[in-house]
mmCIF file of C-alpha atoms in Angstrom:
data_model
loop_
_atom_site.group_PDB
_atom_site.id
_atom_site.type_symbol
_atom_site.label_atom_id
_atom_site.label_comp_id
_atom_site.label_asym_id
_atom_site.label_seq_id
_atom_site.Cartn_x
_atom_site.Cartn_y
_atom_site.Cartn_z
ATOM 1 C CA UNK A 815 -21.793 -2.165 3.257
ATOM 2 C CA UNK A 816 -23.296 1.283 2.052
ATOM 3 C CA UNK A 817 -23.758 4.312 4.401
ATOM 4 C CA UNK A 818 -27.335 3.646 5.545
ATOM 5 C CA UNK A 819 -25.977 0.138 6.822
ATOM 6 C CA UNK A 820 -22.991 2.190 8.596
ATOM 7 C CA UNK A 821 -23.256 1.837 12.589
ATOM 8 C CA UNK A 822 -24.494 5.529 13.708
ATOM 9 C CA UNK A 823 -25.984 7.365 16.204
ATOM 10 C CA UNK A 824 -24.439 8.203 19.809
ATOM 11 C CA UNK A 825 -21.251 6.857 21.822
ATOM 12 C CA UNK A 826 -21.335 3.794 24.008
ATOM 13 C CA UNK A 827 -18.554 6.072 26.222
ATOM 14 C CA UNK A 828 -17.567 9.570 26.697
ATOM 15 C CA UNK A 829 -14.350 9.027 25.186
ATOM 16 C CA UNK A 830 -15.793 7.216 21.678
ATOM 17 C CA UNK A 831 -15.539 9.314 18.805
ATOM 18 C CA UNK A 832 -16.608 6.856 16.230
ATOM 19 C CA UNK A 833 -17.313 3.392 14.327
ATOM 20 C CA UNK A 834 -14.601 1.416 12.444
ATOM 21 C CA UNK A 835 -16.409 -1.472 10.033
ATOM 22 C CA UNK A 836 -13.390 -4.182 8.533
ATOM 23 C CA UNK A 837 -14.642 -6.697 6.683
ATOM 24 C CA UNK A 838 -12.199 -9.705 5.343
ATOM 25 C CA UNK A 839 -14.039 -10.909 3.009
ATOM 26 C CA UNK A 840 -10.830 -12.848 1.059
ATOM 27 C CA UNK A 841 -7.762 -13.792 0.844
ATOM 28 C CA UNK A 842 -5.232 -15.069 -1.792
ATOM 29 C CA UNK A 843 -1.696 -16.837 -3.334
ATOM 30 C CA UNK A 844 -0.967 -17.994 0.310
ATOM 31 C CA UNK A 845 2.064 -19.715 0.911
ATOM 32 C CA UNK A 846 1.407 -23.522 1.810
ATOM 33 C CA UNK A 847 2.405 -24.201 5.760
ATOM 34 C CA UNK A 848 1.289 -28.056 6.230
ATOM 35 C CA UNK A 849 2.687 -30.802 4.396
ATOM 36 C CA UNK A 850 -0.569 -30.901 1.846
ATOM 37 C CA UNK A 851 0.814 -28.085 0.471
ATOM 38 C CA UNK A 852 -1.984 -26.364 1.387
ATOM 39 C CA UNK A 853 -3.017 -23.988 5.020
ATOM 40 C CA UNK A 854 -6.047 -24.556 7.013
ATOM 41 C CA UNK A 855 -6.178 -20.156 6.940
ATOM 42 C CA UNK A 856 -8.607 -17.635 8.918
ATOM 43 C CA UNK A 857 -7.999 -14.294 10.113
ATOM 44 C CA UNK A 858 -8.685 -11.756 12.739
ATOM 45 C CA UNK A 859 -8.082 -7.935 13.663
ATOM 46 C CA UNK A 860 -8.266 -6.179 16.360
ATOM 47 C CA UNK A 861 -8.310 -1.569 16.079
ATOM 48 C CA UNK A 862 -6.196 -0.245 19.130
ATOM 49 C CA UNK A 863 -3.621 2.240 19.737
ATOM 50 C CA UNK A 864 -0.279 1.372 17.800
ATOM 51 C CA UNK A 865 1.208 -1.708 20.518
ATOM 52 C CA UNK A 866 -1.592 -1.745 22.962
ATOM 53 C CA UNK A 867 -3.842 -5.116 22.730
ATOM 54 C CA UNK A 868 -7.829 -3.840 21.899
ATOM 55 C CA UNK A 869 -10.079 -6.988 21.778
ATOM 56 C CA UNK A 870 -9.069 -9.360 18.580
ATOM 57 C CA UNK A 871 -12.001 -10.538 15.864
ATOM 58 C CA UNK A 872 -11.692 -13.946 14.625
ATOM 59 C CA UNK A 873 -12.944 -15.451 11.657
ATOM 60 C CA UNK A 874 -13.204 -19.815 11.094
ATOM 61 C CA UNK A 875 -10.978 -21.197 9.624
ATOM 62 C CA UNK A 876 -11.316 -23.325 6.285
ATOM 63 C CA UNK A 877 -9.392 -26.493 5.538
ATOM 64 C CA UNK A 878 -7.164 -27.215 2.869
ATOM 65 C CA UNK A 879 -7.020 -23.300 1.445
ATOM 66 C CA UNK A 880 -4.532 -21.355 -0.668
ATOM 67 C CA UNK A 881 -7.325 -18.585 -1.338
ATOM 68 C CA UNK A 882 -10.038 -18.845 1.492
ATOM 69 C CA UNK A 883 -13.225 -16.463 1.542
ATOM 70 C CA UNK A 884 -14.298 -15.365 4.799
ATOM 71 C CA UNK A 885 -17.083 -12.407 4.493
ATOM 72 C CA UNK A 886 -16.901 -11.445 7.894
ATOM 73 C CA UNK A 887 -17.320 -8.113 9.432
ATOM 74 C CA UNK A 888 -16.403 -6.857 12.384
ATOM 75 C CA UNK A 889 -17.024 -3.286 14.540
ATOM 76 C CA UNK A 890 -14.904 -1.596 16.557
ATOM 77 C CA UNK A 891 -15.703 1.580 18.740
ATOM 78 C CA UNK A 892 -12.564 4.084 17.828
ATOM 79 C CA UNK A 893 -11.671 6.793 20.456
ATOM 80 C CA UNK A 894 -8.663 8.199 18.907
ATOM 81 C CA UNK A 895 -8.038 8.475 14.758
ATOM 82 C CA UNK A 896 -4.136 7.245 15.373
ATOM 83 C CA UNK A 897 -5.960 3.932 16.395
ATOM 84 C CA UNK A 898 -4.647 0.947 13.934
ATOM 85 C CA UNK A 899 -6.652 -1.313 12.076
ATOM 86 C CA UNK A 900 -4.203 -4.506 12.363
ATOM 87 C CA UNK A 901 -5.244 -7.697 9.702
ATOM 88 C CA UNK A 902 -3.480 -11.495 10.118
ATOM 89 C CA UNK A 903 -3.606 -14.523 8.537
ATOM 90 C CA UNK A 904 -2.776 -17.889 9.812
ATOM 91 C CA UNK A 905 -2.903 -21.374 9.354
ATOM 92 C CA UNK A 906 -4.378 -23.290 11.774
ATOM 93 C CA UNK A 907 -2.426 -25.966 13.679
ATOM 94 C CA UNK A 908 -5.028 -29.191 15.442
ATOM 95 C CA UNK A 909 -1.883 -30.220 17.252
ATOM 96 C CA UNK A 910 0.309 -26.896 17.659
ATOM 97 C CA UNK A 911 0.632 -23.514 17.691
ATOM 98 C CA UNK A 912 -1.129 -21.882 14.646
ATOM 99 C CA UNK A 913 1.846 -20.314 12.646
ATOM 100 C CA UNK A 914 0.760 -16.430 11.692
ATOM 101 C CA UNK A 915 0.798 -16.043 7.212
ATOM 102 C CA UNK A 916 1.173 -12.006 7.449
ATOM 103 C CA UNK A 917 -0.178 -9.102 8.786
ATOM 104 C CA UNK A 918 -1.398 -5.526 7.229
ATOM 105 C CA UNK A 919 -1.843 -2.396 9.229
ATOM 106 C CA UNK A 920 -3.139 1.006 8.683
ATOM 107 C CA UNK A 921 -4.585 3.533 10.881
ATOM 108 C CA UNK A 922 -7.884 4.540 11.107
ATOM 109 C CA UNK A 923 -7.049 8.074 10.246
ATOM 110 C CA UNK A 924 -6.160 7.202 6.517
ATOM 111 C CA UNK A 925 -9.390 5.761 5.558
ATOM 112 C CA UNK A 926 -11.696 7.920 7.664
ATOM 113 C CA UNK A 927 -12.606 10.974 4.585
ATOM 114 C CA UNK A 928 -12.707 7.755 2.090
ATOM 115 C CA UNK A 929 -13.333 4.464 2.166
ATOM 116 C CA UNK A 930 -11.421 1.328 1.445
ATOM 117 C CA UNK A 931 -12.094 -1.818 -0.488
ATOM 118 C CA UNK A 932 -9.647 -3.421 -1.684
ATOM 119 C CA UNK A 933 -6.463 -5.914 -2.007
ATOM 120 C CA UNK A 934 -3.685 -4.899 0.491
ATOM 121 C CA UNK A 935 -0.331 -7.049 0.694
ATOM 122 C CA UNK A 936 0.381 -9.548 3.547
ATOM 123 C CA UNK A 937 3.807 -8.612 5.573
ATOM 124 C CA UNK A 938 5.941 -10.775 7.371
ATOM 125 C CA UNK A 939 7.184 -10.274 10.445
ATOM 126 C CA UNK A 940 10.633 -8.348 8.923
ATOM 127 C CA UNK A 941 7.743 -6.469 7.260
ATOM 128 C CA UNK A 942 8.637 -8.047 3.663
ATOM 129 C CA UNK A 943 6.048 -8.869 1.547
ATOM 130 C CA UNK A 944 5.432 -12.860 1.811
ATOM 131 C CA UNK A 945 5.255 -15.128 -1.504
ATOM 132 C CA UNK A 946 2.341 -17.204 -1.831
ATOM 133 C CA UNK A 947 2.448 -20.934 -3.467
ATOM 134 C CA UNK A 948 1.526 -19.659 -7.241
ATOM 135 C CA UNK A 949 4.057 -16.917 -7.223
ATOM 136 C CA UNK A 950 2.034 -14.046 -6.720
ATOM 137 C CA UNK A 951 2.371 -11.525 -3.427
ATOM 138 C CA UNK A 952 -0.210 -12.823 -0.506
ATOM 139 C CA UNK A 953 -2.614 -10.782 -0.379
ATOM 140 C CA UNK A 954 -5.744 -9.849 1.472
ATOM 141 C CA UNK A 955 -8.917 -8.284 1.220
ATOM 142 C CA UNK A 956 -10.711 -5.697 3.272
ATOM 143 C CA UNK A 957 -13.661 -3.265 3.157
ATOM 144 C CA UNK A 958 -12.738 -0.353 5.918
ATOM 145 C CA UNK A 959 -15.053 2.278 7.018
ATOM 146 C CA UNK A 960 -15.172 4.639 9.100
ATOM 147 C CA UNK A 961 -18.417 6.696 11.116
ATOM 148 C CA UNK A 962 -18.129 9.728 13.413
ATOM 149 C CA UNK A 963 -20.913 9.764 16.006
ATOM 150 C CA UNK A 964 -23.754 11.922 15.187
ATOM 151 C CA UNK A 965 -23.052 14.004 17.982
ATOM 152 C CA UNK A 966 -19.489 14.301 17.959
ATOM 153 C CA UNK A 967 -18.122 17.430 17.007
ATOM 154 C CA UNK A 968 -20.095 19.204 20.474
ATOM 155 C CA UNK A 969 -18.622 16.610 22.468
ATOM 156 C CA UNK A 970 -14.948 17.604 21.301
ATOM 157 C CA UNK A 971 -15.778 20.745 22.917
ATOM 158 C CA UNK A 972 -15.530 19.721 25.913
ATOM 159 C CA UNK A 973 -11.963 17.930 25.103
ATOM 160 C CA UNK A 974 -8.833 18.424 25.537
ATOM 161 C CA UNK A 975 -7.485 17.879 21.931
ATOM 162 C CA UNK A 976 -4.174 19.311 22.140
ATOM 163 C CA UNK A 977 -2.956 17.653 24.469
ATOM 164 C CA UNK A 978 -2.550 15.046 21.857
ATOM 165 C CA UNK A 979 -0.441 18.268 20.095
ATOM 166 C CA UNK A 980 2.227 19.040 23.213
ATOM 167 C CA UNK A 981 6.143 18.859 21.804
ATOM 168 C CA UNK A 982 8.087 19.060 18.769
ATOM 169 C CA UNK A 983 8.120 15.214 18.702
ATOM 170 C CA UNK A 984 4.737 15.037 17.141
ATOM 171 C CA UNK A 985 5.793 17.925 14.511
ATOM 172 C CA UNK A 986 8.823 15.575 13.545
ATOM 173 C CA UNK A 987 6.657 12.347 13.485
ATOM 174 C CA UNK A 988 4.298 13.852 10.926
ATOM 175 C CA UNK A 989 7.231 15.275 8.887
ATOM 176 C CA UNK A 990 8.266 11.112 8.432
ATOM 177 C CA UNK A 991 5.246 10.256 7.603
ATOM 178 C CA UNK A 992 4.894 13.217 4.953
ATOM 179 C CA UNK A 993 7.803 12.054 3.561
ATOM 180 C CA UNK A 994 7.421 8.896 2.901
ATOM 181 C CA UNK A 995 3.932 9.575 1.895
ATOM 182 C CA UNK A 996 3.039 7.957 -2.440
ATOM 183 C CA UNK A 997 1.330 10.207 -3.739
ATOM 184 C CA UNK A 998 3.169 12.908 -1.565
ATOM 185 C CA UNK A 999 2.227 15.194 0.965
ATOM 186 C CA UNK A 1000 3.328 18.306 2.714
ATOM 187 C CA UNK A 1001 2.464 18.690 6.663
ATOM 188 C CA UNK A 1002 -0.224 20.994 8.195
ATOM 189 C CA UNK A 1003 0.488 22.144 11.828
ATOM 190 C CA UNK A 1004 -2.346 23.705 13.209
ATOM 191 C CA UNK A 1005 -1.511 25.883 16.272
ATOM 192 C CA UNK A 1006 -4.317 27.320 18.966
ATOM 193 C CA UNK A 1007 -4.654 26.007 22.663
ATOM 194 C CA UNK A 1008 -7.622 24.198 24.362
ATOM 195 C CA UNK A 1009 -9.013 27.554 25.595
ATOM 196 C CA UNK A 1010 -10.031 28.506 21.840
ATOM 197 C CA UNK A 1011 -13.610 27.173 20.690
ATOM 198 C CA UNK A 1012 -12.552 27.920 16.998
ATOM 199 C CA UNK A 1013 -9.663 25.631 17.263
ATOM 200 C CA UNK A 1014 -11.768 22.589 17.675
ATOM 201 C CA UNK A 1015 -14.324 23.399 15.609
ATOM 202 C CA UNK A 1016 -11.169 23.777 12.387
ATOM 203 C CA UNK A 1017 -9.587 20.758 14.375
ATOM 204 C CA UNK A 1018 -13.161 18.849 13.797
ATOM 205 C CA UNK A 1019 -13.913 19.899 10.519
ATOM 206 C CA UNK A 1020 -9.802 18.814 9.231
ATOM 207 C CA UNK A 1021 -9.898 15.594 10.721
ATOM 208 C CA UNK A 1022 -13.863 14.125 11.016
ATOM 209 C CA UNK A 1023 -16.059 15.744 8.429
ATOM 210 C CA UNK A 1024 -15.945 13.315 5.576
ATOM 211 C CA UNK A 1025 -15.558 15.485 2.604
ATOM 212 C CA UNK A 1026 -12.425 17.542 4.471
ATOM 213 C CA UNK A 1027 -10.772 15.163 6.660
ATOM 214 C CA UNK A 1028 -10.599 13.097 3.184
ATOM 215 C CA UNK A 1029 -9.222 16.451 1.621
ATOM 216 C CA UNK A 1030 -7.118 17.109 3.711
ATOM 217 C CA UNK A 1031 -5.670 13.012 4.786
ATOM 218 C CA UNK A 1032 -5.462 13.176 0.590
ATOM 219 C CA UNK A 1033 -2.809 16.142 1.007
ATOM 220 C CA UNK A 1034 -1.414 16.873 3.947
ATOM 221 C CA UNK A 1035 -0.227 15.079 7.900
ATOM 222 C CA UNK A 1036 -2.371 17.110 10.281
ATOM 223 C CA UNK A 1037 -0.475 17.982 13.435
ATOM 224 C CA UNK A 1038 -1.393 19.842 16.640
ATOM 225 C CA UNK A 1039 1.148 22.338 18.427
ATOM 226 C CA UNK A 1040 -0.254 23.683 21.661
ATOM 227 C CA UNK A 1041 0.670 27.353 21.506
ATOM 228 C CA UNK A 1042 -0.108 27.854 25.683
ATOM 229 C CA UNK A 1043 2.457 25.176 26.477
ATOM 230 C CA UNK A 1044 6.010 26.409 27.262
ATOM 231 C CA UNK A 1045 7.365 22.840 25.822
ATOM 232 C CA UNK A 1046 6.525 24.620 21.990
ATOM 233 C CA UNK A 1047 7.592 28.012 22.702
ATOM 234 C CA UNK A 1048 11.078 27.694 20.916
ATOM 235 C CA UNK A 1049 9.390 25.970 18.104
ATOM 236 C CA UNK A 1050 7.448 28.990 17.893
ATOM 237 C CA UNK A 1051 9.919 30.619 17.947
ATOM 238 C CA UNK A 1052 11.413 28.614 15.024
ATOM 239 C CA UNK A 1053 8.935 29.561 12.891
ATOM 240 C CA UNK A 1054 8.692 33.417 13.792
ATOM 241 C CA UNK A 1055 5.735 33.188 16.233
ATOM 242 C CA UNK A 1056 2.815 31.950 14.228
ATOM 243 C CA UNK A 1057 0.061 32.627 17.034
ATOM 244 C CA UNK A 1058 0.954 36.371 17.379
ATOM 245 C CA UNK A 1059 -1.969 35.975 14.000
ATOM 246 C CA UNK A 1060 -4.812 34.534 16.164
ATOM 247 C CA UNK A 1061 -5.741 30.818 16.910
ATOM 248 C CA UNK A 1062 -5.546 28.926 15.222
ATOM 249 C CA UNK A 1063 -3.656 29.315 12.347
ATOM 250 C CA UNK A 1064 -1.762 27.243 10.736
ATOM 251 C CA UNK A 1065 1.838 26.791 9.266
ATOM 252 C CA UNK A 1066 2.187 24.351 6.121
ATOM 253 C CA UNK A 1067 5.801 22.042 5.681
ATOM 254 C CA UNK A 1068 7.416 20.580 3.253
ATOM 255 C CA UNK A 1069 7.660 16.181 3.580
ATOM 256 C CA UNK A 1070 11.325 17.405 4.750
ATOM 257 C CA UNK A 1071 9.608 19.612 7.434
ATOM 258 C CA UNK A 1072 11.223 23.106 4.960
ATOM 259 C CA UNK A 1073 8.994 26.015 5.499
ATOM 260 C CA UNK A 1074 6.247 26.746 2.994
ATOM 261 C CA UNK A 1075 3.839 29.208 4.498
ATOM 262 C CA UNK A 1076 1.687 30.493 7.649
ATOM 263 C CA UNK A 1077 -1.690 31.265 7.231
ATOM 264 C CA UNK A 1078 -4.611 33.217 9.015
ATOM 265 C CA UNK A 1079 -7.778 31.748 9.753
ATOM 266 C CA UNK A 1080 -10.042 34.068 9.710
ATOM 267 C CA UNK A 1081 -11.182 34.315 6.642
ATOM 268 C CA UNK A 1082 -11.780 30.876 6.495
ATOM 269 C CA UNK A 1083 -14.401 31.760 8.784
ATOM 270 C CA UNK A 1084 -18.476 31.747 7.523
ATOM 271 C CA UNK A 1085 -19.639 35.502 7.249
ATOM 272 C CA UNK A 1086 -19.782 37.347 8.880
ATOM 273 C CA UNK A 1087 -15.795 36.830 9.312
ATOM 274 C CA UNK A 1088 -16.286 39.609 12.274
ATOM 275 C CA UNK A 1089 -18.493 37.961 14.858
ATOM 276 C CA UNK A 1090 -18.788 34.394 13.509
ATOM 277 C CA UNK A 1091 -15.929 32.238 14.417
ATOM 278 C CA UNK A 1092 -17.148 29.384 13.156
ATOM 279 C CA UNK A 1093 -14.807 27.397 10.132
ATOM 280 C CA UNK A 1094 -16.443 27.494 6.864
ATOM 281 C CA UNK A 1095 -16.236 24.156 5.119
ATOM 282 C CA UNK A 1096 -16.518 25.368 1.682
ATOM 283 C CA UNK A 1097 -13.906 27.667 2.435
ATOM 284 C CA UNK A 1098 -11.623 24.935 4.525
ATOM 285 C CA UNK A 1099 -11.815 22.922 1.193
ATOM 286 C CA UNK A 1100 -10.724 25.339 -1.506
ATOM 287 C CA UNK A 1101 -7.979 26.197 1.396
ATOM 288 C CA UNK A 1102 -6.526 22.922 1.496
ATOM 289 C CA UNK A 1103 -6.881 22.505 -2.238
ATOM 290 C CA UNK A 1104 -5.039 25.948 -2.850
ATOM 291 C CA UNK A 1105 -1.797 24.446 -0.461
ATOM 292 C CA UNK A 1106 -2.075 20.959 -1.947
ATOM 293 C CA UNK A 1107 1.464 19.279 -3.358
ATOM 294 C CA UNK A 1108 1.283 20.331 -6.655
ATOM 295 C CA UNK A 1109 -1.661 22.623 -5.909
ATOM 296 C CA UNK A 1110 -1.468 26.981 -7.820
ATOM 297 C CA UNK A 1111 1.384 27.719 -4.356
ATOM 298 C CA UNK A 1112 3.232 25.096 -6.948
ATOM 299 C CA UNK A 1113 3.623 27.393 -9.691
ATOM 300 C CA UNK A 1114 5.047 30.764 -7.943
ATOM 301 C CA UNK A 1115 7.892 29.148 -6.105
ATOM 302 C CA UNK A 1116 10.065 25.951 -5.880
ATOM 303 C CA UNK A 1117 8.288 22.815 -5.908
ATOM 304 C CA UNK A 1118 7.952 20.445 -2.854
ATOM 305 C CA UNK A 1119 9.425 17.350 -5.625
ATOM 306 C CA UNK A 1120 12.500 20.528 -6.574
ATOM 307 C CA UNK A 1121 12.616 20.663 -2.860
ATOM 308 C CA UNK A 1122 13.011 17.152 -2.168
ATOM 309 C CA UNK A 1123 15.592 16.135 -4.210
#
């Protein structure tokens, strides 16, 4: 599906930020589930917050096939980039309960800046890879696309975005994700407050602009920290109270949570910097490239790899 055919336009509801298109094309290497040595597979897909239920779309089932082809595309409204795409493959049973073969999950944030078109391994309920009847890993082929609504940036200016980033637990979760990422990532903390319009414009670039969000998601785990929330005062004190540099301000950590640097964002605004207060997309891209793992900054201090040994 090319970009011209994506779902775009205004949100159907006030809290909708974009659309996720999920194409379930086919699967291969499925295990036998029936006495015939085959199975009758179908797939379901859901986009919802983790551990929450959402609308489920379902393909037709295909009789006696370990390598089914469905070629079905479904669209889902997205309200948070942390929502998760869950694809499950089942074996249809005419008489009893359908059996789960395996599933695959991925956050919308993981492909918001770059479409995915690939094979993905199915795993069982113990998170173990499923081995098919032919001895290969069971896989499903998906095409995943996210398209933000055209009026999304203006809408974000009226939202309380920092309610998503209150608390040190959010930072710990970001560090855990960065530590387990391949290739390795750093953690990018954006410190600010909801009264700060520049903070919201910066967050829009980092989370929803196709180019900037793609680079940010490739190199960093992004986490908001509300500097106005008293629960975060001890965390900010540990980092040297970076909020005194103005809003927004960035703090960069390694995948182990070790401090790398604090960067004020004034120089990342459009010219003239003194009066603009609007982030410059190209400057932000250069900033992300400069501070990425393995980038120019690794030559001037210990690399994240050395720190994480």
